[in-house]
Amino acid sequence: MTENSTLGTDWALSWIRECARTVGENRSELVRLDREIGDGDHGENLDRGFTAVLQKLDASEPATPADVFKLVATTLISTVGGAAGPLFGTAFLKGSAAISGVDELDADALVAFLAAARDGVVARGKAEVGDKTMIDAWTPAVEAARSEQESGGDAHAVLSAAADAAEEGAASTEPLVARKGRASYLGERAVGHRDPGAQSSALLFRAAAETAGS
Ligand code: ADP
Ligand code: MG
């Protein structure tokens, strides 16, 4: 379907608005997860950040997807405290740089965006898969996106594959001991709990797929 073969600024705006909606809807669940293995602020942090993002978007006219994501990045970095604000901010900043000046994102550009975003989180937080962090959602998502793109999937298929993998990745954090972030202070007590940042990352990936159409 040609209407889904590329995604432009309108999609970028819809995605970010859907991120704000789903983060708001899941705020107490994210707080609960972070209360179990952290300090309980993850849902509040992200909700505050995406609420600020909506206000900034309403007051600006971004021309390209990269402009949208850069505004998201700077707003998250300046309004979200804790570990997740700078990490998600870096993801959107590095992702934005990878698609600078591109008006319409095809499957290839989406993979470049996601991979650069993930690399930014790794460069900043130094987490690897298995450390029980958001990287356990991001890395499988990027790999699934790339493999879907290589087998000829369009933009929507790439984002759907990423969302499925991110959800599986978030679930995969449950049996793990954390090696990064606050949860790493808990040792074995973190086992049996899902990482909040991996869960919120999965929500953002699902929002991307859903707003990309069917
Ligand atoms: P804080 O831990 O400062 O309270 P949040 O609660 O907002 O911040 O975010 C916690 C989430 O941040 C964790 O669930 C984890 O996914 C992520 N995180 C923490 N440290 C790292 C890191 N070094 N690399 C990647 N993600 C991390
Ligand atoms: Mg926290």
PDB file of C-alpha atoms and ligand atoms in Angstrom:
ATOM      1  CA  MET A   1       0.000   0.000   0.000  1.00  0.00           C
ATOM      2  CA  THR A   2       1.605   3.219  -1.143  1.00  0.00           C
ATOM      3  CA  GLU A   3       0.005   5.307   1.606  1.00  0.00           C
ATOM      4  CA  ASN A   4       2.098   3.403   4.163  1.00  0.00           C
ATOM      5  CA  SER A   5       5.327   3.183   2.190  1.00  0.00           C
ATOM      6  CA  THR A   6       6.769   6.341   3.772  1.00  0.00           C
ATOM      7  CA  LEU A   7       6.064   8.299   6.942  1.00  0.00           C
ATOM      8  CA  GLY A   8       6.402  12.076   7.110  1.00  0.00           C
ATOM      9  CA  THR A   9       6.062  14.905   9.613  1.00  0.00           C
ATOM     10  CA  ASP A  10       2.353  14.224  10.179  1.00  0.00           C
ATOM     11  CA  TRP A  11       3.202  10.686  11.275  1.00  0.00           C
ATOM     12  CA  ALA A  12       6.027  11.924  13.515  1.00  0.00           C
ATOM     13  CA  LEU A  13       3.559  14.288  15.216  1.00  0.00           C
ATOM     14  CA  SER A  14       0.885  11.563  15.546  1.00  0.00           C
ATOM     15  CA  TRP A  15       3.426   9.163  17.003  1.00  0.00           C
ATOM     16  CA  ILE A  16       4.597  11.615  19.641  1.00  0.00           C
ATOM     17  CA  ARG A  17       1.017  12.554  20.555  1.00  0.00           C
ATOM     18  CA  GLU A  18       0.224   8.841  20.917  1.00  0.00           C
ATOM     19  CA  CYS A  19       3.344   8.438  23.090  1.00  0.00           C
ATOM     20  CA  ALA A  20       2.004  11.158  25.382  1.00  0.00           C
ATOM     21  CA  ARG A  21      -1.419   9.509  25.494  1.00  0.00           C
ATOM     22  CA  THR A  22      -0.144   5.999  26.216  1.00  0.00           C
ATOM     23  CA  VAL A  23       2.378   7.190  28.798  1.00  0.00           C
ATOM     24  CA  GLY A  24      -0.461   9.046  30.554  1.00  0.00           C
ATOM     25  CA  GLU A  25      -2.704   5.998  30.390  1.00  0.00           C
ATOM     26  CA  ASN A  26       0.035   3.704  31.741  1.00  0.00           C
ATOM     27  CA  ARG A  27       1.461   6.172  34.230  1.00  0.00           C
ATOM     28  CA  SER A  28       0.387   4.285  37.359  1.00  0.00           C
ATOM     29  CA  GLU A  29       1.558   0.953  35.939  1.00  0.00           C
ATOM     30  CA  LEU A  30       5.005   2.445  35.236  1.00  0.00           C
ATOM     31  CA  VAL A  31       5.052   3.938  38.731  1.00  0.00           C
ATOM     32  CA  ARG A  32       4.179   0.514  40.161  1.00  0.00           C
ATOM     33  CA  LEU A  33       6.980  -1.211  38.234  1.00  0.00           C
ATOM     34  CA  ASP A  34       9.488   1.423  39.324  1.00  0.00           C
ATOM     35  CA  ARG A  35       8.295   1.176  42.934  1.00  0.00           C
ATOM     36  CA  GLU A  36       9.141  -2.522  42.900  1.00  0.00           C
ATOM     37  CA  ILE A  37      12.755  -2.172  41.778  1.00  0.00           C
ATOM     38  CA  GLY A  38      13.478   1.574  41.803  1.00  0.00           C
ATOM     39  CA  ASP A  39      12.158   4.741  43.394  1.00  0.00           C
ATOM     40  CA  GLY A  40       8.666   4.840  41.889  1.00  0.00           C
ATOM     41  CA  ASP A  41       9.018   7.940  39.746  1.00  0.00           C
ATOM     42  CA  HIS A  42       9.285   6.516  36.225  1.00  0.00           C
ATOM     43  CA  GLY A  43       5.627   7.003  35.243  1.00  0.00           C
ATOM     44  CA  GLU A  44       5.583  10.518  36.666  1.00  0.00           C
ATOM     45  CA  ASN A  45       8.873  11.413  35.008  1.00  0.00           C
ATOM     46  CA  LEU A  46       7.750  10.351  31.548  1.00  0.00           C
ATOM     47  CA  ASP A  47       4.232  11.772  31.910  1.00  0.00           C
ATOM     48  CA  ARG A  48       5.658  15.153  32.878  1.00  0.00           C
ATOM     49  CA  GLY A  49       8.110  15.003  29.980  1.00  0.00           C
ATOM     50  CA  PHE A  50       5.580  14.102  27.288  1.00  0.00           C
ATOM     51  CA  THR A  51       3.078  16.650  28.617  1.00  0.00           C
ATOM     52  CA  ALA A  52       5.772  19.288  28.185  1.00  0.00           C
ATOM     53  CA  VAL A  53       6.523  17.914  24.718  1.00  0.00           C
ATOM     54  CA  LEU A  54       2.868  18.379  23.681  1.00  0.00           C
ATOM     55  CA  GLN A  55       2.950  21.992  24.830  1.00  0.00           C
ATOM     56  CA  LYS A  56       6.141  22.652  22.866  1.00  0.00           C
ATOM     57  CA  LEU A  57       4.738  20.971  19.752  1.00  0.00           C
ATOM     58  CA  ASP A  58       1.589  23.079  19.929  1.00  0.00           C
ATOM     59  CA  ALA A  59       3.747  26.197  19.900  1.00  0.00           C
ATOM     60  CA  SER A  60       6.001  25.191  17.004  1.00  0.00           C
ATOM     61  CA  GLU A  61       5.794  24.168  13.366  1.00  0.00           C
ATOM     62  CA  PRO A  62       8.362  21.450  12.778  1.00  0.00           C
ATOM     63  CA  ALA A  63       9.060  20.983   9.067  1.00  0.00           C
ATOM     64  CA  THR A  64      10.528  17.475   9.087  1.00  0.00           C
ATOM     65  CA  PRO A  65      10.356  14.343  11.265  1.00  0.00           C
ATOM     66  CA  ALA A  66      13.884  15.181  12.443  1.00  0.00           C
ATOM     67  CA  ASP A  67      12.656  18.591  13.668  1.00  0.00           C
ATOM     68  CA  VAL A  68       9.858  16.898  15.637  1.00  0.00           C
ATOM     69  CA  PHE A  69      12.267  14.430  17.251  1.00  0.00           C
ATOM     70  CA  LYS A  70      14.828  17.113  18.080  1.00  0.00           C
ATOM     71  CA  LEU A  71      12.173  19.087  19.927  1.00  0.00           C
ATOM     72  CA  VAL A  72      11.145  15.914  21.776  1.00  0.00           C
ATOM     73  CA  ALA A  73      14.785  15.309  22.707  1.00  0.00           C
ATOM     74  CA  THR A  74      15.533  18.737  24.094  1.00  0.00           C
ATOM     75  CA  THR A  75      12.229  18.837  25.992  1.00  0.00           C
ATOM     76  CA  LEU A  76      12.706  15.389  27.566  1.00  0.00           C
ATOM     77  CA  ILE A  77      16.278  16.225  28.540  1.00  0.00           C
ATOM     78  CA  SER A  78      15.227  19.472  30.202  1.00  0.00           C
ATOM     79  CA  THR A  79      11.996  18.323  31.906  1.00  0.00           C
ATOM     80  CA  VAL A  80      12.473  14.652  32.876  1.00  0.00           C
ATOM     81  CA  GLY A  81      14.693  13.960  35.850  1.00  0.00           C
ATOM     82  CA  GLY A  82      16.325  10.681  36.722  1.00  0.00           C
ATOM     83  CA  ALA A  83      18.041   8.259  34.411  1.00  0.00           C
ATOM     84  CA  ALA A  84      15.303   7.916  31.826  1.00  0.00           C
ATOM     85  CA  GLY A  85      15.017  11.589  30.769  1.00  0.00           C
ATOM     86  CA  PRO A  86      18.570  11.944  29.478  1.00  0.00           C
ATOM     87  CA  LEU A  87      18.448   8.421  28.000  1.00  0.00           C
ATOM     88  CA  PHE A  88      15.194   8.882  26.052  1.00  0.00           C
ATOM     89  CA  GLY A  89      16.323  12.415  25.183  1.00  0.00           C
ATOM     90  CA  THR A  90      19.577  11.078  23.767  1.00  0.00           C
ATOM     91  CA  ALA A  91      17.666   8.439  21.810  1.00  0.00           C
ATOM     92  CA  PHE A  92      15.516  11.076  20.085  1.00  0.00           C
ATOM     93  CA  LEU A  93      18.499  13.404  19.581  1.00  0.00           C
ATOM     94  CA  LYS A  94      20.722  10.786  17.916  1.00  0.00           C
ATOM     95  CA  GLY A  95      17.793   9.326  15.991  1.00  0.00           C
ATOM     96  CA  SER A  96      16.905  12.794  14.734  1.00  0.00           C
ATOM     97  CA  ALA A  97      20.478  13.421  13.556  1.00  0.00           C
ATOM     98  CA  ALA A  98      20.410  10.178  11.538  1.00  0.00           C
ATOM     99  CA  ILE A  99      17.428  11.370   9.453  1.00  0.00           C
ATOM    100  CA  SER A 100      18.269  15.060   9.273  1.00  0.00           C
ATOM    101  CA  GLY A 101      16.608  16.798   6.307  1.00  0.00           C
ATOM    102  CA  VAL A 102      14.603  13.704   5.239  1.00  0.00           C
ATOM    103  CA  ASP A 103      10.956  14.608   4.597  1.00  0.00           C
ATOM    104  CA  GLU A 104       9.552  11.103   4.196  1.00  0.00           C
ATOM    105  CA  LEU A 105      10.877   8.134   6.140  1.00  0.00           C
ATOM    106  CA  ASP A 106      10.934   4.796   4.324  1.00  0.00           C
ATOM    107  CA  ALA A 107      11.798   1.454   5.915  1.00  0.00           C
ATOM    108  CA  ASP A 108      15.507   2.124   5.468  1.00  0.00           C
ATOM    109  CA  ALA A 109      15.353   5.550   7.139  1.00  0.00           C
ATOM    110  CA  LEU A 110      13.285   4.164  10.025  1.00  0.00           C
ATOM    111  CA  VAL A 111      15.919   1.509  10.692  1.00  0.00           C
ATOM    112  CA  ALA A 112      18.635   4.192  10.576  1.00  0.00           C
ATOM    113  CA  PHE A 113      16.603   6.313  13.021  1.00  0.00           C
ATOM    114  CA  LEU A 114      15.988   3.445  15.457  1.00  0.00           C
ATOM    115  CA  ALA A 115      19.553   2.133  15.309  1.00  0.00           C
ATOM    116  CA  ALA A 116      21.052   5.586  15.932  1.00  0.00           C
ATOM    117  CA  ALA A 117      18.620   6.156  18.807  1.00  0.00           C
ATOM    118  CA  ARG A 118      19.554   2.819  20.403  1.00  0.00           C
ATOM    119  CA  ASP A 119      23.280   3.476  19.879  1.00  0.00           C
ATOM    120  CA  GLY A 120      22.813   6.815  21.642  1.00  0.00           C
ATOM    121  CA  VAL A 121      21.261   5.134  24.691  1.00  0.00           C
ATOM    122  CA  VAL A 122      24.107   2.593  24.784  1.00  0.00           C
ATOM    123  CA  ALA A 123      26.778   5.282  24.433  1.00  0.00           C
ATOM    124  CA  ARG A 124      25.223   7.245  27.277  1.00  0.00           C
ATOM    125  CA  GLY A 125      24.171   4.479  29.681  1.00  0.00           C
ATOM    126  CA  LYS A 126      26.693   1.739  28.797  1.00  0.00           C
ATOM    127  CA  ALA A 127      24.068  -0.996  29.257  1.00  0.00           C
ATOM    128  CA  GLU A 128      24.125  -4.249  27.307  1.00  0.00           C
ATOM    129  CA  VAL A 129      21.331  -6.701  26.584  1.00  0.00           C
ATOM    130  CA  GLY A 130      20.716  -8.698  29.751  1.00  0.00           C
ATOM    131  CA  ASP A 131      21.461  -5.821  32.157  1.00  0.00           C
ATOM    132  CA  LYS A 132      17.704  -5.380  32.838  1.00  0.00           C
ATOM    133  CA  THR A 133      17.310  -1.916  31.328  1.00  0.00           C
ATOM    134  CA  MET A 134      15.477  -0.278  28.439  1.00  0.00           C
ATOM    135  CA  ILE A 135      18.196  -1.704  26.171  1.00  0.00           C
ATOM    136  CA  ASP A 136      16.554  -5.121  26.573  1.00  0.00           C
ATOM    137  CA  ALA A 137      13.619  -3.655  24.648  1.00  0.00           C
ATOM    138  CA  TRP A 138      15.571  -1.383  22.284  1.00  0.00           C
ATOM    139  CA  THR A 139      18.135  -3.828  20.915  1.00  0.00           C
ATOM    140  CA  PRO A 140      15.720  -6.617  19.934  1.00  0.00           C
ATOM    141  CA  ALA A 141      13.452  -3.926  18.463  1.00  0.00           C
ATOM    142  CA  VAL A 142      16.246  -2.542  16.277  1.00  0.00           C
ATOM    143  CA  GLU A 143      17.279  -6.042  15.203  1.00  0.00           C
ATOM    144  CA  ALA A 144      13.704  -7.011  14.312  1.00  0.00           C
ATOM    145  CA  ALA A 145      13.234  -3.738  12.421  1.00  0.00           C
ATOM    146  CA  ARG A 146      16.418  -4.327  10.437  1.00  0.00           C
ATOM    147  CA  SER A 147      15.544  -7.899   9.592  1.00  0.00           C
ATOM    148  CA  GLU A 148      12.035  -6.869   8.470  1.00  0.00           C
ATOM    149  CA  GLN A 149      13.503  -4.091   6.307  1.00  0.00           C
ATOM    150  CA  GLU A 150      16.044  -6.490   4.772  1.00  0.00           C
ATOM    151  CA  SER A 151      13.297  -8.888   3.819  1.00  0.00           C
ATOM    152  CA  GLY A 152      11.412  -6.116   2.016  1.00  0.00           C
ATOM    153  CA  GLY A 153       8.959  -4.966   4.671  1.00  0.00           C
ATOM    154  CA  ASP A 154       7.529  -1.453   4.359  1.00  0.00           C
ATOM    155  CA  ALA A 155       7.619   1.288   6.982  1.00  0.00           C
ATOM    156  CA  HIS A 156       4.614  -0.038   8.871  1.00  0.00           C
ATOM    157  CA  ALA A 157       5.898  -3.631   8.838  1.00  0.00           C
ATOM    158  CA  VAL A 158       9.257  -2.456  10.175  1.00  0.00           C
ATOM    159  CA  LEU A 159       7.612  -0.613  13.069  1.00  0.00           C
ATOM    160  CA  SER A 160       5.265  -3.511  13.849  1.00  0.00           C
ATOM    161  CA  ALA A 161       8.184  -5.935  13.993  1.00  0.00           C
ATOM    162  CA  ALA A 162      10.037  -3.515  16.270  1.00  0.00           C
ATOM    163  CA  ALA A 163       7.018  -3.162  18.572  1.00  0.00           C
ATOM    164  CA  ASP A 164       6.527  -6.934  18.874  1.00  0.00           C
ATOM    165  CA  ALA A 165      10.211  -7.433  19.672  1.00  0.00           C
ATOM    166  CA  ALA A 166      10.246  -4.569  22.191  1.00  0.00           C
ATOM    167  CA  GLU A 167       7.290  -6.121  24.049  1.00  0.00           C
ATOM    168  CA  GLU A 168       9.038  -9.500  24.157  1.00  0.00           C
ATOM    169  CA  GLY A 169      12.227  -7.740  25.239  1.00  0.00           C
ATOM    170  CA  ALA A 170      10.433  -5.949  28.071  1.00  0.00           C
ATOM    171  CA  ALA A 171       8.978  -9.266  29.282  1.00  0.00           C
ATOM    172  CA  SER A 172      12.445 -10.840  29.067  1.00  0.00           C
ATOM    173  CA  THR A 173      13.689  -8.494  31.827  1.00  0.00           C
ATOM    174  CA  GLU A 174      11.504 -10.155  34.478  1.00  0.00           C
ATOM    175  CA  PRO A 175      13.853 -13.006  35.483  1.00  0.00           C
ATOM    176  CA  LEU A 176      16.997 -10.859  35.319  1.00  0.00           C
ATOM    177  CA  VAL A 177      19.236  -9.366  38.001  1.00  0.00           C
ATOM    178  CA  ALA A 178      19.894  -5.696  37.153  1.00  0.00           C
ATOM    179  CA  ARG A 179      23.433  -4.586  36.352  1.00  0.00           C
ATOM    180  CA  LYS A 180      22.711  -0.900  35.641  1.00  0.00           C
ATOM    181  CA  GLY A 181      20.573   1.823  37.200  1.00  0.00           C
ATOM    182  CA  ARG A 182      18.894   1.904  40.603  1.00  0.00           C
ATOM    183  CA  ALA A 183      17.620  -1.680  40.358  1.00  0.00           C
ATOM    184  CA  SER A 184      21.235  -2.899  40.356  1.00  0.00           C
ATOM    185  CA  TYR A 185      21.422  -2.037  44.089  1.00  0.00           C
ATOM    186  CA  LEU A 186      18.803  -4.724  44.787  1.00  0.00           C
ATOM    187  CA  GLY A 187      20.735  -7.765  43.576  1.00  0.00           C
ATOM    188  CA  GLU A 188      18.543 -10.887  43.552  1.00  0.00           C
ATOM    189  CA  ARG A 189      15.557  -8.912  44.873  1.00  0.00           C
ATOM    190  CA  ALA A 190      15.026  -7.450  41.382  1.00  0.00           C
ATOM    191  CA  VAL A 191      14.319 -10.939  40.012  1.00  0.00           C
ATOM    192  CA  GLY A 192      10.659 -11.434  39.120  1.00  0.00           C
ATOM    193  CA  HIS A 193      10.023  -7.776  38.308  1.00  0.00           C
ATOM    194  CA  ARG A 194       9.837  -6.156  34.911  1.00  0.00           C
ATOM    195  CA  ASP A 195      12.138  -3.233  34.176  1.00  0.00           C
ATOM    196  CA  PRO A 196      10.055  -0.024  33.987  1.00  0.00           C
ATOM    197  CA  GLY A 197      12.207   1.611  31.294  1.00  0.00           C
ATOM    198  CA  ALA A 198      11.966  -1.477  29.083  1.00  0.00           C
ATOM    199  CA  GLN A 199       8.187  -1.423  29.554  1.00  0.00           C
ATOM    200  CA  SER A 200       7.854   2.274  28.705  1.00  0.00           C
ATOM    201  CA  SER A 201      10.121   1.769  25.682  1.00  0.00           C
ATOM    202  CA  ALA A 202       7.796  -0.986  24.464  1.00  0.00           C
ATOM    203  CA  LEU A 203       4.852   1.442  24.793  1.00  0.00           C
ATOM    204  CA  LEU A 204       6.665   3.982  22.603  1.00  0.00           C
ATOM    205  CA  PHE A 205       7.416   1.352  19.950  1.00  0.00           C
ATOM    206  CA  ARG A 206       3.794   0.149  19.933  1.00  0.00           C
ATOM    207  CA  ALA A 207       2.645   3.763  19.544  1.00  0.00           C
ATOM    208  CA  ALA A 208       4.959   4.128  16.529  1.00  0.00           C
ATOM    209  CA  ALA A 209       3.507   1.040  14.852  1.00  0.00           C
ATOM    210  CA  GLU A 210      -0.105   1.930  15.594  1.00  0.00           C
ATOM    211  CA  THR A 211       0.162   5.449  14.219  1.00  0.00           C
ATOM    212  CA  ALA A 212       1.909   4.171  11.068  1.00  0.00           C
ATOM    213  CA  GLY A 213      -1.354   2.629   9.856  1.00  0.00           C
ATOM    214  CA  SER A 214      -2.304  -0.938   9.102  1.00  0.00           C
TER     215      SER A 214
HETATM  216  P1  ADP B   1      15.669   6.792  37.988  1.00  0.00           P
HETATM  217  O1  ADP B   1      16.214   5.381  37.957  1.00  0.00           O
HETATM  218  O2  ADP B   1      16.766   7.808  38.045  1.00  0.00           O
HETATM  219  O3  ADP B   1      14.611   6.980  39.017  1.00  0.00           O
HETATM  220  P2  ADP B   1      13.618   6.440  36.000  1.00  0.00           P
HETATM  221  O4  ADP B   1      12.868   5.745  37.073  1.00  0.00           O
HETATM  222  O5  ADP B   1      12.881   7.491  35.246  1.00  0.00           O
HETATM  223  O6  ADP B   1      14.966   7.035  36.543  1.00  0.00           O
HETATM  224  O7  ADP B   1      14.104   5.372  34.904  1.00  0.00           O
HETATM  225  C1  ADP B   1      14.543   4.090  35.272  1.00  0.00           C
HETATM  226  C2  ADP B   1      14.831   3.307  34.020  1.00  0.00           C
HETATM  227  O8  ADP B   1      15.975   3.830  33.358  1.00  0.00           O
HETATM  228  C3  ADP B   1      15.180   1.852  34.275  1.00  0.00           C
HETATM  229  O9  ADP B   1      14.017   1.073  34.355  1.00  0.00           O
HETATM  230  C4  ADP B   1      16.049   1.468  33.102  1.00  0.00           C
HETATM  231  O10 ADP B   1      15.279   0.957  32.032  1.00  0.00           O
HETATM  232  C5  ADP B   1      16.633   2.792  32.663  1.00  0.00           C
HETATM  233  N1  ADP B   1      18.057   2.871  32.941  1.00  0.00           N
HETATM  234  C6  ADP B   1      18.658   3.182  34.098  1.00  0.00           C
HETATM  235  N2  ADP B   1      19.999   3.177  33.947  1.00  0.00           N
HETATM  236  C7  ADP B   1      20.247   2.837  32.650  1.00  0.00           C
HETATM  237  C8  ADP B   1      21.427   2.680  31.847  1.00  0.00           C
HETATM  238  N3  ADP B   1      22.645   2.871  32.363  1.00  0.00           N
HETATM  239  N4  ADP B   1      21.275   2.341  30.547  1.00  0.00           N
HETATM  240  C9  ADP B   1      20.043   2.148  30.012  1.00  0.00           C
HETATM  241  N5  ADP B   1      18.906   2.311  30.712  1.00  0.00           N
HETATM  242  C10 ADP B   1      19.000   2.639  32.013  1.00  0.00           C
HETATM  243 MG    MG B   2      12.869   5.860  39.059  1.00  0.00          MG
END
